[in-house]
JSON list of C-alpha atoms in Angstrom, two decimals:
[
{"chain": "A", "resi": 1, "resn": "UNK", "atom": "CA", "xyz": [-12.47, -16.32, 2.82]},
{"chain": "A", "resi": 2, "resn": "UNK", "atom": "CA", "xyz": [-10.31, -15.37, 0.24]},
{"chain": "A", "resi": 3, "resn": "UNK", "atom": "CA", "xyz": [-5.93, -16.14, 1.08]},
{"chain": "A", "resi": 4, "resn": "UNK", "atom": "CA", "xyz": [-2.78, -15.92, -0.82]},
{"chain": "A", "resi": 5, "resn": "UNK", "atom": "CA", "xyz": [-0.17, -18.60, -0.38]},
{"chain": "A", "resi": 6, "resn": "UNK", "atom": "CA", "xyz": [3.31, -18.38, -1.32]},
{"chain": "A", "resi": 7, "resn": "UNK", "atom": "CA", "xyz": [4.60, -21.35, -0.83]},
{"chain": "A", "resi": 8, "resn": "UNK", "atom": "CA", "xyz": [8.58, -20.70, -1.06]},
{"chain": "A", "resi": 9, "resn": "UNK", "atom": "CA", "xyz": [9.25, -18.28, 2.06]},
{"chain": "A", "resi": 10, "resn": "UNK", "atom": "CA", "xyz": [13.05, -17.98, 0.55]},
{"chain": "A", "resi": 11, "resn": "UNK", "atom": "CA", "xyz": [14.97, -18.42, -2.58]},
{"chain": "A", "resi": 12, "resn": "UNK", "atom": "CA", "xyz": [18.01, -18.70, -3.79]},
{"chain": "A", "resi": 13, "resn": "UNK", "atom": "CA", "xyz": [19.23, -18.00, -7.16]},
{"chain": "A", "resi": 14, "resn": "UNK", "atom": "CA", "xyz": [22.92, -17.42, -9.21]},
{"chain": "A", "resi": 15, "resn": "UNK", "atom": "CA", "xyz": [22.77, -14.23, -11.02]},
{"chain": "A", "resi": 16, "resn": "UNK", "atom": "CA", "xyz": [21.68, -15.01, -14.58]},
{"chain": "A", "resi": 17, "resn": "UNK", "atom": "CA", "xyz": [19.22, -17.56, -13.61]},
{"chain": "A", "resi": 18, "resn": "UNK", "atom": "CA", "xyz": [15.64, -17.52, -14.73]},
{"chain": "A", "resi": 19, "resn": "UNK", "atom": "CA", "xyz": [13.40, -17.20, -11.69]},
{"chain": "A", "resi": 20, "resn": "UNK", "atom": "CA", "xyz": [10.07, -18.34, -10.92]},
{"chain": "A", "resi": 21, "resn": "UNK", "atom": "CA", "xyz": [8.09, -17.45, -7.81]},
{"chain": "A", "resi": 22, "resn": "UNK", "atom": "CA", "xyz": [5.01, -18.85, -7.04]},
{"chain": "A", "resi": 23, "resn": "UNK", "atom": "CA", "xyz": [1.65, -17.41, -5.71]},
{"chain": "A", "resi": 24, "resn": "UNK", "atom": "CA", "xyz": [-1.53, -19.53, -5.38]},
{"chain": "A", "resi": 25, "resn": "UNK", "atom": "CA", "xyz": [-4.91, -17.60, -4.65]},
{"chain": "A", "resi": 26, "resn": "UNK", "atom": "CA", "xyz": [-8.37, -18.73, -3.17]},
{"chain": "A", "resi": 27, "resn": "UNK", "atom": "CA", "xyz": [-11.04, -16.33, -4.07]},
{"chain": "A", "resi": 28, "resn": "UNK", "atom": "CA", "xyz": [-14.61, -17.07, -5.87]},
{"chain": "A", "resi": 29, "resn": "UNK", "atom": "CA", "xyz": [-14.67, -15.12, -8.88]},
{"chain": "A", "resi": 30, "resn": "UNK", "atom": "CA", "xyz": [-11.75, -13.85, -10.61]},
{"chain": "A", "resi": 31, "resn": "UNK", "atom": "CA", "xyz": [-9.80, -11.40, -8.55]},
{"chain": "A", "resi": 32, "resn": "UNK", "atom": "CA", "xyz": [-7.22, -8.16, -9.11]},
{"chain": "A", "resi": 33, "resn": "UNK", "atom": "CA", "xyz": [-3.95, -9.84, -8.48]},
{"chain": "A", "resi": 34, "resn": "UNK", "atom": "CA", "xyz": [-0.66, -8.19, -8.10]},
{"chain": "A", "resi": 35, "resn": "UNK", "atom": "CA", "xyz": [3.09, -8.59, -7.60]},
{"chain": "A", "resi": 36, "resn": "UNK", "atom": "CA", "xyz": [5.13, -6.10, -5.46]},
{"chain": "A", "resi": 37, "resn": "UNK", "atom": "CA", "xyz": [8.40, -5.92, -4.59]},
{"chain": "A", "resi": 38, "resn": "UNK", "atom": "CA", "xyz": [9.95, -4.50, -1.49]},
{"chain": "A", "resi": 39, "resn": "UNK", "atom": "CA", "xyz": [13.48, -3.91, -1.56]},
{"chain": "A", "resi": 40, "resn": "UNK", "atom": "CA", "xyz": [15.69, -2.72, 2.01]},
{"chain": "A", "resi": 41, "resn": "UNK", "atom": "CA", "xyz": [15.08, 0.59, 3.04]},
{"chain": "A", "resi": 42, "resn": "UNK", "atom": "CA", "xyz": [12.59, 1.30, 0.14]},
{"chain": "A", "resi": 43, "resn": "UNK", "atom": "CA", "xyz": [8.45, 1.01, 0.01]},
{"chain": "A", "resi": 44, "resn": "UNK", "atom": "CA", "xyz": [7.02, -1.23, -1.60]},
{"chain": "A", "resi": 45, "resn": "UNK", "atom": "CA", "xyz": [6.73, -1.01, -5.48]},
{"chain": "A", "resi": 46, "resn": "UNK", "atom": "CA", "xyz": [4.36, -2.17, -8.42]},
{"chain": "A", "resi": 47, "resn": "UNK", "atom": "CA", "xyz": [5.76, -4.66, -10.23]},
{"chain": "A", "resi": 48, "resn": "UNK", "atom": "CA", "xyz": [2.27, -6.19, -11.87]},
{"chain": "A", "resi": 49, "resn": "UNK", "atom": "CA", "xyz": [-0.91, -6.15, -11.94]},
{"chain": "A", "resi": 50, "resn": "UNK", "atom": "CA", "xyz": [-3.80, -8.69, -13.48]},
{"chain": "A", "resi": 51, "resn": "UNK", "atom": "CA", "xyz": [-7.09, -7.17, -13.78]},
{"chain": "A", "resi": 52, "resn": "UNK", "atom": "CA", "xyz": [-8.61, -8.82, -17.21]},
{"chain": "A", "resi": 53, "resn": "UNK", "atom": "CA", "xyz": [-7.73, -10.26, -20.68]},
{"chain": "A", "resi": 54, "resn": "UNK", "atom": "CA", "xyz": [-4.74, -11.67, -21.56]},
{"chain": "A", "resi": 55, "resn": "UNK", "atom": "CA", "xyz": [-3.23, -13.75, -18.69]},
{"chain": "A", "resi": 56, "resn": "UNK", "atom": "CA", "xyz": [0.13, -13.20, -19.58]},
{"chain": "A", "resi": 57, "resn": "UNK", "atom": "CA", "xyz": [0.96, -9.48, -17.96]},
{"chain": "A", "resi": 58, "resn": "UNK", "atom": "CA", "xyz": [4.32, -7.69, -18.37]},
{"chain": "A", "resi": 59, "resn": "UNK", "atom": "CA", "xyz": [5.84, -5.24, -15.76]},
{"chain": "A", "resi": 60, "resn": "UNK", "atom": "CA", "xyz": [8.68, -3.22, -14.95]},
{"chain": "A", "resi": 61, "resn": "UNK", "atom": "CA", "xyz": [11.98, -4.34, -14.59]},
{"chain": "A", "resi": 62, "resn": "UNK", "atom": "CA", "xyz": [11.70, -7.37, -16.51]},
{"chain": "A", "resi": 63, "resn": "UNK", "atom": "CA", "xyz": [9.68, -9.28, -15.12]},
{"chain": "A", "resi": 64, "resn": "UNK", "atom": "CA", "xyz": [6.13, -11.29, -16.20]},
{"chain": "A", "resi": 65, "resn": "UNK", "atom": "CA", "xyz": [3.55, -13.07, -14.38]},
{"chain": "A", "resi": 66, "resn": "UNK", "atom": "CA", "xyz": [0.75, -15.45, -15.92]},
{"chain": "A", "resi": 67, "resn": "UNK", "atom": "CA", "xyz": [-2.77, -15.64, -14.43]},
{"chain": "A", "resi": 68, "resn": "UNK", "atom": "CA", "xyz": [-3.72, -19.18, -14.63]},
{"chain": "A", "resi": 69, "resn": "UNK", "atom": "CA", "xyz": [-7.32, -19.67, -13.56]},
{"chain": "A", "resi": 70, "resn": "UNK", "atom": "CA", "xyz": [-7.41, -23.59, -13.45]},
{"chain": "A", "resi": 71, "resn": "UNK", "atom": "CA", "xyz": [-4.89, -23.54, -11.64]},
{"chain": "A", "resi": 72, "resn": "UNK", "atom": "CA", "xyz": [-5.62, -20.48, -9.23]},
{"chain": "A", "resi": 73, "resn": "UNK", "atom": "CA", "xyz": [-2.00, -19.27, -9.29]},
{"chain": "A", "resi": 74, "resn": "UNK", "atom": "CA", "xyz": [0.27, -16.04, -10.26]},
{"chain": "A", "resi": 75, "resn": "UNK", "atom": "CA", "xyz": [3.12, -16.94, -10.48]},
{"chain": "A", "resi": 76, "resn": "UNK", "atom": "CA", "xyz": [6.01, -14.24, -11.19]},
{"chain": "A", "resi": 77, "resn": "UNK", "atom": "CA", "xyz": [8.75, -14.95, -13.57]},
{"chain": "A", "resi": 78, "resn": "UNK", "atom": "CA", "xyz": [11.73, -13.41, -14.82]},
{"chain": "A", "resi": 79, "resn": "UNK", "atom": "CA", "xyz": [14.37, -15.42, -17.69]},
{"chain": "A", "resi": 80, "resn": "UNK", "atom": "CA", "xyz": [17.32, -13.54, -15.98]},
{"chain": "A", "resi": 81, "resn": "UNK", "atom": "CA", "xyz": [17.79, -12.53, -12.60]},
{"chain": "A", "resi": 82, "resn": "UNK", "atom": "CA", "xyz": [20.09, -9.60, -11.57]},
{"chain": "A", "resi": 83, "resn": "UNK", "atom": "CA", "xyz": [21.82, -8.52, -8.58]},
{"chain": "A", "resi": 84, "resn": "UNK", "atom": "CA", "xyz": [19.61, -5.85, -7.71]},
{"chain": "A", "resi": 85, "resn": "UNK", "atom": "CA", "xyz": [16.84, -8.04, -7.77]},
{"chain": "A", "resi": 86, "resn": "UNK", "atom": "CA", "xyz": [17.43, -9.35, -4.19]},
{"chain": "A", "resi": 87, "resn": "UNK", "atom": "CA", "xyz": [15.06, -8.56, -2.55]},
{"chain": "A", "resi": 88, "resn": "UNK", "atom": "CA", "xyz": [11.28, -9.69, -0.78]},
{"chain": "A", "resi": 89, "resn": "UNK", "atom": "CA", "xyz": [8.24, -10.27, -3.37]},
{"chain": "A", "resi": 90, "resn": "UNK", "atom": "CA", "xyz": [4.53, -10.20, -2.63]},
{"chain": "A", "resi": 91, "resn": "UNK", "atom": "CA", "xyz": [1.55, -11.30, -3.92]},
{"chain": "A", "resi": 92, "resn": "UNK", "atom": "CA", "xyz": [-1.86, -9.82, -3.13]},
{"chain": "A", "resi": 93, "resn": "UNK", "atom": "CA", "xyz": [-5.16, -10.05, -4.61]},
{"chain": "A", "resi": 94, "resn": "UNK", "atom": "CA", "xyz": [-8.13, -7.65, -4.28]},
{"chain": "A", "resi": 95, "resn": "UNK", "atom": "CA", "xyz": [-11.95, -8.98, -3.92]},
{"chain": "A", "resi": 96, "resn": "UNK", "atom": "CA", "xyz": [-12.89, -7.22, -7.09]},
{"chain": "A", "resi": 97, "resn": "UNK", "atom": "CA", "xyz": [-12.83, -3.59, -8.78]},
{"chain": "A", "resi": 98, "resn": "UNK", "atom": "CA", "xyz": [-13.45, -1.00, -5.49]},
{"chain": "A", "resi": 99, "resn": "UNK", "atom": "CA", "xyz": [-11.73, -3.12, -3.53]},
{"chain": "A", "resi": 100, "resn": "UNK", "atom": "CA", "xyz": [-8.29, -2.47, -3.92]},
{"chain": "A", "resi": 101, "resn": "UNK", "atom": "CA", "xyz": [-7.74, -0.92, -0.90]},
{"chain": "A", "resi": 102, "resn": "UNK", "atom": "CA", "xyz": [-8.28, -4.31, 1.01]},
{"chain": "A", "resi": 103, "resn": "UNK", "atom": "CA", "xyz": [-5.32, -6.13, -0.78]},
{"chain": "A", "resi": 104, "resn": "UNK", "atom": "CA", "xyz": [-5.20, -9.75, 0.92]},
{"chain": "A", "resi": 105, "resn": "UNK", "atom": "CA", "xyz": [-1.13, -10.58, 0.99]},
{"chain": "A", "resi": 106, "resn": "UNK", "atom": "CA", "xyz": [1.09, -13.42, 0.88]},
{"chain": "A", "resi": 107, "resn": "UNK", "atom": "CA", "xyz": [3.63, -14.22, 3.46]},
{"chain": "A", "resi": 108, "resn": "UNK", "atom": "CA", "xyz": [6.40, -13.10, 0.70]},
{"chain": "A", "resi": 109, "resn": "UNK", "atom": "CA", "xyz": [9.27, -14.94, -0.50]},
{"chain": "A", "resi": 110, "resn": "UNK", "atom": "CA", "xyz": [12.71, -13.62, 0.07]},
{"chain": "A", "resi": 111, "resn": "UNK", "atom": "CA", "xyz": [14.44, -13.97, -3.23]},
{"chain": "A", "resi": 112, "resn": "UNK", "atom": "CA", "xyz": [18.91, -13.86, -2.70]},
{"chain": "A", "resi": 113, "resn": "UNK", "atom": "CA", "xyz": [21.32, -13.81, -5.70]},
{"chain": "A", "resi": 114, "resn": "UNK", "atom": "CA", "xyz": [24.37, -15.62, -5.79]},
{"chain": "A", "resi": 115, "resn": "UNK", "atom": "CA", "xyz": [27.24, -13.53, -7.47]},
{"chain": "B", "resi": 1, "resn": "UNK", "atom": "CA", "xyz": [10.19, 14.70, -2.88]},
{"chain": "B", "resi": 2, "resn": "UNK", "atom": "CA", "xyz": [7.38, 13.14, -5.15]},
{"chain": "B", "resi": 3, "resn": "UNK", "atom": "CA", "xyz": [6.96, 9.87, -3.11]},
{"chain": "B", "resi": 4, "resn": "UNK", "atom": "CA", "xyz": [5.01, 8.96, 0.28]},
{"chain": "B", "resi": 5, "resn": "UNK", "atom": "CA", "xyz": [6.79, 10.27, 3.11]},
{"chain": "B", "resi": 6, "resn": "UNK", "atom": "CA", "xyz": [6.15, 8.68, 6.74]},
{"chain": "B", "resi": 7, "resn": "UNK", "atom": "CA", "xyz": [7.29, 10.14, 9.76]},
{"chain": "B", "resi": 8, "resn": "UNK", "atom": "CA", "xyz": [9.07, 8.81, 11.98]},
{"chain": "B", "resi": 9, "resn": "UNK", "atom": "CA", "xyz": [10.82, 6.24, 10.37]},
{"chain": "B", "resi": 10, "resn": "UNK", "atom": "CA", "xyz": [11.70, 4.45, 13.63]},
{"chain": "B", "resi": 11, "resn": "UNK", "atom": "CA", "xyz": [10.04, 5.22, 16.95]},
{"chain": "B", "resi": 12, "resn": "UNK", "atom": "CA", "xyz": [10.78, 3.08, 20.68]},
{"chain": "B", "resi": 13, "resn": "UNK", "atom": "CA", "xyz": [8.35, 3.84, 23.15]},
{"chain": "B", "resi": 14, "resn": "UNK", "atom": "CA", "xyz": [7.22, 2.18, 26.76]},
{"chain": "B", "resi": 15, "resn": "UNK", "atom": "CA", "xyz": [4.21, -0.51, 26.85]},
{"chain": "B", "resi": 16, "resn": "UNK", "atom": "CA", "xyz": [1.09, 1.93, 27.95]},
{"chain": "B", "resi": 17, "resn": "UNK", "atom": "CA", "xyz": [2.34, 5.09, 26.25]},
{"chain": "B", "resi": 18, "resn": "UNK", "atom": "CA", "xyz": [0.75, 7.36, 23.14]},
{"chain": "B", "resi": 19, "resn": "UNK", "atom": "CA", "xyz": [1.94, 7.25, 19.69]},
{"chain": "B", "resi": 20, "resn": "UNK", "atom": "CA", "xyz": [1.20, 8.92, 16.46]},
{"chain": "B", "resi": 21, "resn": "UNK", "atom": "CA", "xyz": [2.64, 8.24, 13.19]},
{"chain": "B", "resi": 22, "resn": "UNK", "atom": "CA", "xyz": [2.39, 10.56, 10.18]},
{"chain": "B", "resi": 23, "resn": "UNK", "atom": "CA", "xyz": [1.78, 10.35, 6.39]},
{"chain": "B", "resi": 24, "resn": "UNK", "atom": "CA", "xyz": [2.15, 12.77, 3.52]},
{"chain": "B", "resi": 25, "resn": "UNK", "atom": "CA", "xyz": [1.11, 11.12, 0.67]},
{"chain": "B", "resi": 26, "resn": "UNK", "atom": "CA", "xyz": [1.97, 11.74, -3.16]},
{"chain": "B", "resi": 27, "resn": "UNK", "atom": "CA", "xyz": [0.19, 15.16, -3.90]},
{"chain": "B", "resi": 28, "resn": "UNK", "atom": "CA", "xyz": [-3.39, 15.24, -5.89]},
{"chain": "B", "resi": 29, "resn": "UNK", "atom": "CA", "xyz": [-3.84, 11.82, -4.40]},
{"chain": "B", "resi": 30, "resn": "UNK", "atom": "CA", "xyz": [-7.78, 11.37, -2.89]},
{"chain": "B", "resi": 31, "resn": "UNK", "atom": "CA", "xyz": [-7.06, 7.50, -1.56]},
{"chain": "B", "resi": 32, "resn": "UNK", "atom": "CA", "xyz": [-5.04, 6.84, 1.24]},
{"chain": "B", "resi": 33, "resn": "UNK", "atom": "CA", "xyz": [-4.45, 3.61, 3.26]},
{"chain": "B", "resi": 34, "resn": "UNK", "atom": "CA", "xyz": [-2.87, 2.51, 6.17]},
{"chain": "B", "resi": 35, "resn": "UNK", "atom": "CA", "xyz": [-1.60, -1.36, 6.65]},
{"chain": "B", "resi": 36, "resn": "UNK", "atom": "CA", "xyz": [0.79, -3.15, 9.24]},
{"chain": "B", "resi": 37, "resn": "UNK", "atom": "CA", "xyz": [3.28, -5.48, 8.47]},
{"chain": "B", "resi": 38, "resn": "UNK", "atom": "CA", "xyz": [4.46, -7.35, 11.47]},
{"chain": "B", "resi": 39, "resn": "UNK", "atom": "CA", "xyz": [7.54, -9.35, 11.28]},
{"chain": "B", "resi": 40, "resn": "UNK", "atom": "CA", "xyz": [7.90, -12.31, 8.18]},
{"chain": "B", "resi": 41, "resn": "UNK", "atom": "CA", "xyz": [3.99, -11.11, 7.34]},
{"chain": "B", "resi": 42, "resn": "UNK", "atom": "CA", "xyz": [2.38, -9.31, 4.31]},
{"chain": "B", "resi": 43, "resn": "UNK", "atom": "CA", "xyz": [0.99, -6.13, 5.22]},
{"chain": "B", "resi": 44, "resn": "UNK", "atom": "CA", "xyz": [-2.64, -6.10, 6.88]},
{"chain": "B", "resi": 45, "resn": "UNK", "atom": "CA", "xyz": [-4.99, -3.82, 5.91]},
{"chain": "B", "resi": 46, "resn": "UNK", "atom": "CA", "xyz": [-5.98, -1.05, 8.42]},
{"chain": "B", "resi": 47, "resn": "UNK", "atom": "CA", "xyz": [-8.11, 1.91, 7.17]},
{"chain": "B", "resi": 48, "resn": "UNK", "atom": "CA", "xyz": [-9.07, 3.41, 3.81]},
{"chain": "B", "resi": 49, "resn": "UNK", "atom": "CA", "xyz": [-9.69, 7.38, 3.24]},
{"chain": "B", "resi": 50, "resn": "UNK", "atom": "CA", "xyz": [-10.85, 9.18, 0.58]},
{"chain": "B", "resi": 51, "resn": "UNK", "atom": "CA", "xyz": [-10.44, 12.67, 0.89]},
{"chain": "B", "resi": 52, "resn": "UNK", "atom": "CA", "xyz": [-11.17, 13.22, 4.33]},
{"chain": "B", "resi": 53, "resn": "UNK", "atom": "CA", "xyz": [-13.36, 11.02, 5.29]},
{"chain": "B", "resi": 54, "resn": "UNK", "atom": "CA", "xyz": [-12.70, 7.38, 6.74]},
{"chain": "B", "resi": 55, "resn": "UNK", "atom": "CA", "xyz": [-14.40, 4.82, 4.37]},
{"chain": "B", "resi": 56, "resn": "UNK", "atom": "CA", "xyz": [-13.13, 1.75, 5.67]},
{"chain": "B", "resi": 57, "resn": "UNK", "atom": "CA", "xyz": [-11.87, 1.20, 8.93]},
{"chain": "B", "resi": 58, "resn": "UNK", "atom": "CA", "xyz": [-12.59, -2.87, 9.32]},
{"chain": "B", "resi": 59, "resn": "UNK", "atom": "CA", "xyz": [-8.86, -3.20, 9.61]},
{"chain": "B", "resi": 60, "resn": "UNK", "atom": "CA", "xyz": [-8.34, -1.17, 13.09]},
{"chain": "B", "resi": 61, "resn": "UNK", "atom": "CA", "xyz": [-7.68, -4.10, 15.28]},
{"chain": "B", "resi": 62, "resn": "UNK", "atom": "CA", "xyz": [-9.33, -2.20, 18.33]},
{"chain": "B", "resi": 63, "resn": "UNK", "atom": "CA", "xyz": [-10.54, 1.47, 19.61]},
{"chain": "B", "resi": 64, "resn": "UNK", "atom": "CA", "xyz": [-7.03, 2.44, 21.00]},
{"chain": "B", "resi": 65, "resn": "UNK", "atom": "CA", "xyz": [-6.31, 2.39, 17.12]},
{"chain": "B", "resi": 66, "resn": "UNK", "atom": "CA", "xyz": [-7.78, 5.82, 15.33]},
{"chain": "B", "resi": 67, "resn": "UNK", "atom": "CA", "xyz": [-6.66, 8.00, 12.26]},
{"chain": "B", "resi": 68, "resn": "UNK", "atom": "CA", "xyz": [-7.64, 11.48, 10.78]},
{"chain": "B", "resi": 69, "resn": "UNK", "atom": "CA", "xyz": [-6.92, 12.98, 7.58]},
{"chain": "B", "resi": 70, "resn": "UNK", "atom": "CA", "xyz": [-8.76, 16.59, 8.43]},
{"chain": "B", "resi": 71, "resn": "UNK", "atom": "CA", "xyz": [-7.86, 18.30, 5.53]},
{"chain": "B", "resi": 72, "resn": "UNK", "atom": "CA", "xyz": [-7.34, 15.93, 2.75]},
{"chain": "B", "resi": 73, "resn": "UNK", "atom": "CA", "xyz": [-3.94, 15.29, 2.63]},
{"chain": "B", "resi": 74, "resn": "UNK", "atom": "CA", "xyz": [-1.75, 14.49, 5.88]},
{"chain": "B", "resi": 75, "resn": "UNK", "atom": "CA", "xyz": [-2.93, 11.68, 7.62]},
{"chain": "B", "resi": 76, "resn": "UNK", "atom": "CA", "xyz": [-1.95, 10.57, 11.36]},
{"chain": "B", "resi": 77, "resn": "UNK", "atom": "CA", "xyz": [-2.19, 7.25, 12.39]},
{"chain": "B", "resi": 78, "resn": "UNK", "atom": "CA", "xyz": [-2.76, 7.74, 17.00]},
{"chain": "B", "resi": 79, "resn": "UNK", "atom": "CA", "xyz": [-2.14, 4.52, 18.98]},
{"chain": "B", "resi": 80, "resn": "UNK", "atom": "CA", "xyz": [-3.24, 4.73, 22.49]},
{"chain": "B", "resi": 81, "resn": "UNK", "atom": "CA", "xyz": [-2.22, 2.37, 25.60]},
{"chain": "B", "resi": 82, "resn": "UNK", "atom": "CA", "xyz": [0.35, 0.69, 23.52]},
{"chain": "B", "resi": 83, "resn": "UNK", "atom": "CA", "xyz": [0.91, -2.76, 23.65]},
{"chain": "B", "resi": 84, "resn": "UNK", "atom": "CA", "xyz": [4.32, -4.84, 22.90]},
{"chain": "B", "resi": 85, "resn": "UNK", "atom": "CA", "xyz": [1.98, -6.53, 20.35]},
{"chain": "B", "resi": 86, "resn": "UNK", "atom": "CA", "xyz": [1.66, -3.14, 18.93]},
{"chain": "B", "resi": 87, "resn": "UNK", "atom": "CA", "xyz": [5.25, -3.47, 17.41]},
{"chain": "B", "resi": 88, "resn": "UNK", "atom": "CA", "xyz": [5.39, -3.48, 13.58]},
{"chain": "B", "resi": 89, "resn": "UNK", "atom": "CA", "xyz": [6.20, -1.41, 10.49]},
{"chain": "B", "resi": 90, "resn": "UNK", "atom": "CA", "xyz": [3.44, 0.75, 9.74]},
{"chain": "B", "resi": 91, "resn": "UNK", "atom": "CA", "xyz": [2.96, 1.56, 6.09]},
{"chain": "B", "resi": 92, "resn": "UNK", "atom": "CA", "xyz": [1.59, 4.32, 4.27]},
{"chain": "B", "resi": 93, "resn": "UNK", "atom": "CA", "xyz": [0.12, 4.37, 0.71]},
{"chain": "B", "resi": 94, "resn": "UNK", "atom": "CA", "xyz": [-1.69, 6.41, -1.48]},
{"chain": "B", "resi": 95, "resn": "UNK", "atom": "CA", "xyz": [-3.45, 6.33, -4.64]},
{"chain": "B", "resi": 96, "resn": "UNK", "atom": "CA", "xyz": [-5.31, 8.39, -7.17]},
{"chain": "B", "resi": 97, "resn": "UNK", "atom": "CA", "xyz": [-8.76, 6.06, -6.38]},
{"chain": "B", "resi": 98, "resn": "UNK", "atom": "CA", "xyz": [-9.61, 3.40, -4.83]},
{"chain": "B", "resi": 99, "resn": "UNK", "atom": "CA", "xyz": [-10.67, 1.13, -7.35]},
{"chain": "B", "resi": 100, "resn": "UNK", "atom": "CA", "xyz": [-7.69, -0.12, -9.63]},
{"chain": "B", "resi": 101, "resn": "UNK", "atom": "CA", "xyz": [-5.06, 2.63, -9.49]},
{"chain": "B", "resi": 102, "resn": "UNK", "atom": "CA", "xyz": [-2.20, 1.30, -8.00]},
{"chain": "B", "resi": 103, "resn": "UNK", "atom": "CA", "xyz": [-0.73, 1.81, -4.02]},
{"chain": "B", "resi": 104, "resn": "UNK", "atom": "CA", "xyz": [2.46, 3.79, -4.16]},
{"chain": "B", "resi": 105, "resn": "UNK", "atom": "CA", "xyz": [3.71, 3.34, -0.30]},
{"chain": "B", "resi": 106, "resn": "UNK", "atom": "CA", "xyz": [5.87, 4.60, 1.98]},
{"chain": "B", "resi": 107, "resn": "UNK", "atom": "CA", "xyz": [8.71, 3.68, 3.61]},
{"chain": "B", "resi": 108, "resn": "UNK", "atom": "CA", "xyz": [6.64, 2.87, 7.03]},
{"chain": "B", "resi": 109, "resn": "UNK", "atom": "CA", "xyz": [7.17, 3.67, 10.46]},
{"chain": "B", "resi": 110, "resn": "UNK", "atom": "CA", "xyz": [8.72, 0.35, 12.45]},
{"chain": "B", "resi": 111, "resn": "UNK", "atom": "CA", "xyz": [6.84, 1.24, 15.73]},
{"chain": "B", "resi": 112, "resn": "UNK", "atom": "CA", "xyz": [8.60, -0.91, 18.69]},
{"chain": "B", "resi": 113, "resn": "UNK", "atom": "CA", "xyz": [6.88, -1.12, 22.16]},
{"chain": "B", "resi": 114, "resn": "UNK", "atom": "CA", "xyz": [8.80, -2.24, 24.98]}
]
C-alpha cells in the first residue's frame, strides 16, 4: 500500500535559517507528489508539485523540493526561512495521473521560527 | 470571495444527533472532494465528485456518512447518529479536474461531538 512518512513531526528554526523538511514515499511506480502548507486559520495551499522531468521543482514562496527516486524521498527546502513561514507542511502523493483526488498524506511537520 | 467557502466553520453537537456541513467551491470548478483531518493527522480522503455525480466514495468510513452535490456546485457533507469519534476538521476542496489540477481547499468545518 502506498504511505508517506515524515519523519520530523516538529521543527524548529531561527529566522534566516535554511530549512529542510523531509518526506519519504512508498509507492511502486513513480507517483504525483506534492508539498502543502497549512497555515492557522487558512486552507491548505499549493506549495509544489512533482509530476515528471526534472526532479528539482520550484514553488511559491521560495521554496524547492527535489524528487529523488533512489532514495524515495521529497524533501522540501527553502535557503532562508521567514517569519511567516511558521506554520504545518504536508506531503502527499497521488497513485498516478486520475488519481489526484485520493492524495495519501503525511502526518505533517510543524515548522516554528525563532525571532 | 474567490476561494472555497465551508460552512460552519465550527459546529458542537450531542453524540447521536444529525449534522450537515456545507461547501461552495471556487466557481467553474467540476471536481470536488471532501477529506477529514483528525487531530496531529493528514487529511483522509472521503469522496470525489465531478459535476454532480459521486465518483468515488471509498473514503466514507460508514453509511451514516453521505454527500450530494445536486446541482453541480454546492455540496453538503450529512452525518447521521454522530459519534464522539466523528470529531474532526472537515475539509473542502475543489479543482478544475481530477487528474493533475491542483486542490484549492477550504478552511474546513472542525465538527466536535460530545
Amino acid at each position: 500500500a502506498q504511505s508517506v512518512t515524515q519523519p520530523d513531526i516538529h521543527i524548529t528554526v531561527s529566522e534566516g535559517a535554511s530549512l529542510e523538511l523531509r518526506c519519504n514515499y512508498s509507492y511502486g511506480a513513480t507517483p504525483y507528489l506534492f508539498w502543502y502548507v497549512q497555515s492557522p486559520g487558512q486552507g491548505l495551499q499549493l506549495l509544489l508539485k512533482y509530476f515528471s522531468g526534472d526532479t528539482l521543482v520550484q514553488g511559491i514562496k521560495g521554496f524547492e523540493a527535489e524528487f529523488k527516486r533512489s532514495q524515495s524521498s521529497f524533501n522540501l527546502r527553502k535557503p532562508s526561512v521567514h517569519w511567516s513561514d511558521a506554520a504545518e507542511y504536508f506531503c502527499a502523493v497521488a497513485p498516478g495521473a486520475g488519481n489526484n483526488r485520493k492524495l495519501i498524506w503525511g502526518l505533517g511537520t510543524s515548522l516554528a521560527v525563532n525571532p | 470571495g474567490a476561494g472555497v467557502s465551508q460552512t460552519p466553520s465550527n459546529k458542537v453537537t450531542e453524540k447521536g444527533k444529525y449534522v450537515e456541513l456545507r461547501c461552495d467551491p471556487i466557481s467553474g470548478h467540476t471536481a470536488l472532494y471532501w477529506y477529514r483531518q483528525s487531530l496531529g493527522q493528514g487529511p483522509e480522503f472521503l469522496i470525489y465528485f465531478q459535476g454532480t455525480g459521486a465518483a468515488d466514495d471509498s473514503g466514507l468510513p460508514n453509511d451514516r456518512f453521505f454527500a450530494v452535490r445536486p446541482e453541480g456546485s454546492v455540496s453538503t457533507l450529512k452525518i447521521q447518529r454522530t459519534e464522539r469519534g466523528d470529531s474532526a476538521v472537515y475539509l473542502c476542496a475543489s479543482s478544475l479536474g481530477a487528474t493533475t489540477g491542483e486542490l484549492f481547499f477550504g478552511e474546513g468545518s472542525r465538527l466536535t461531538v460530545l
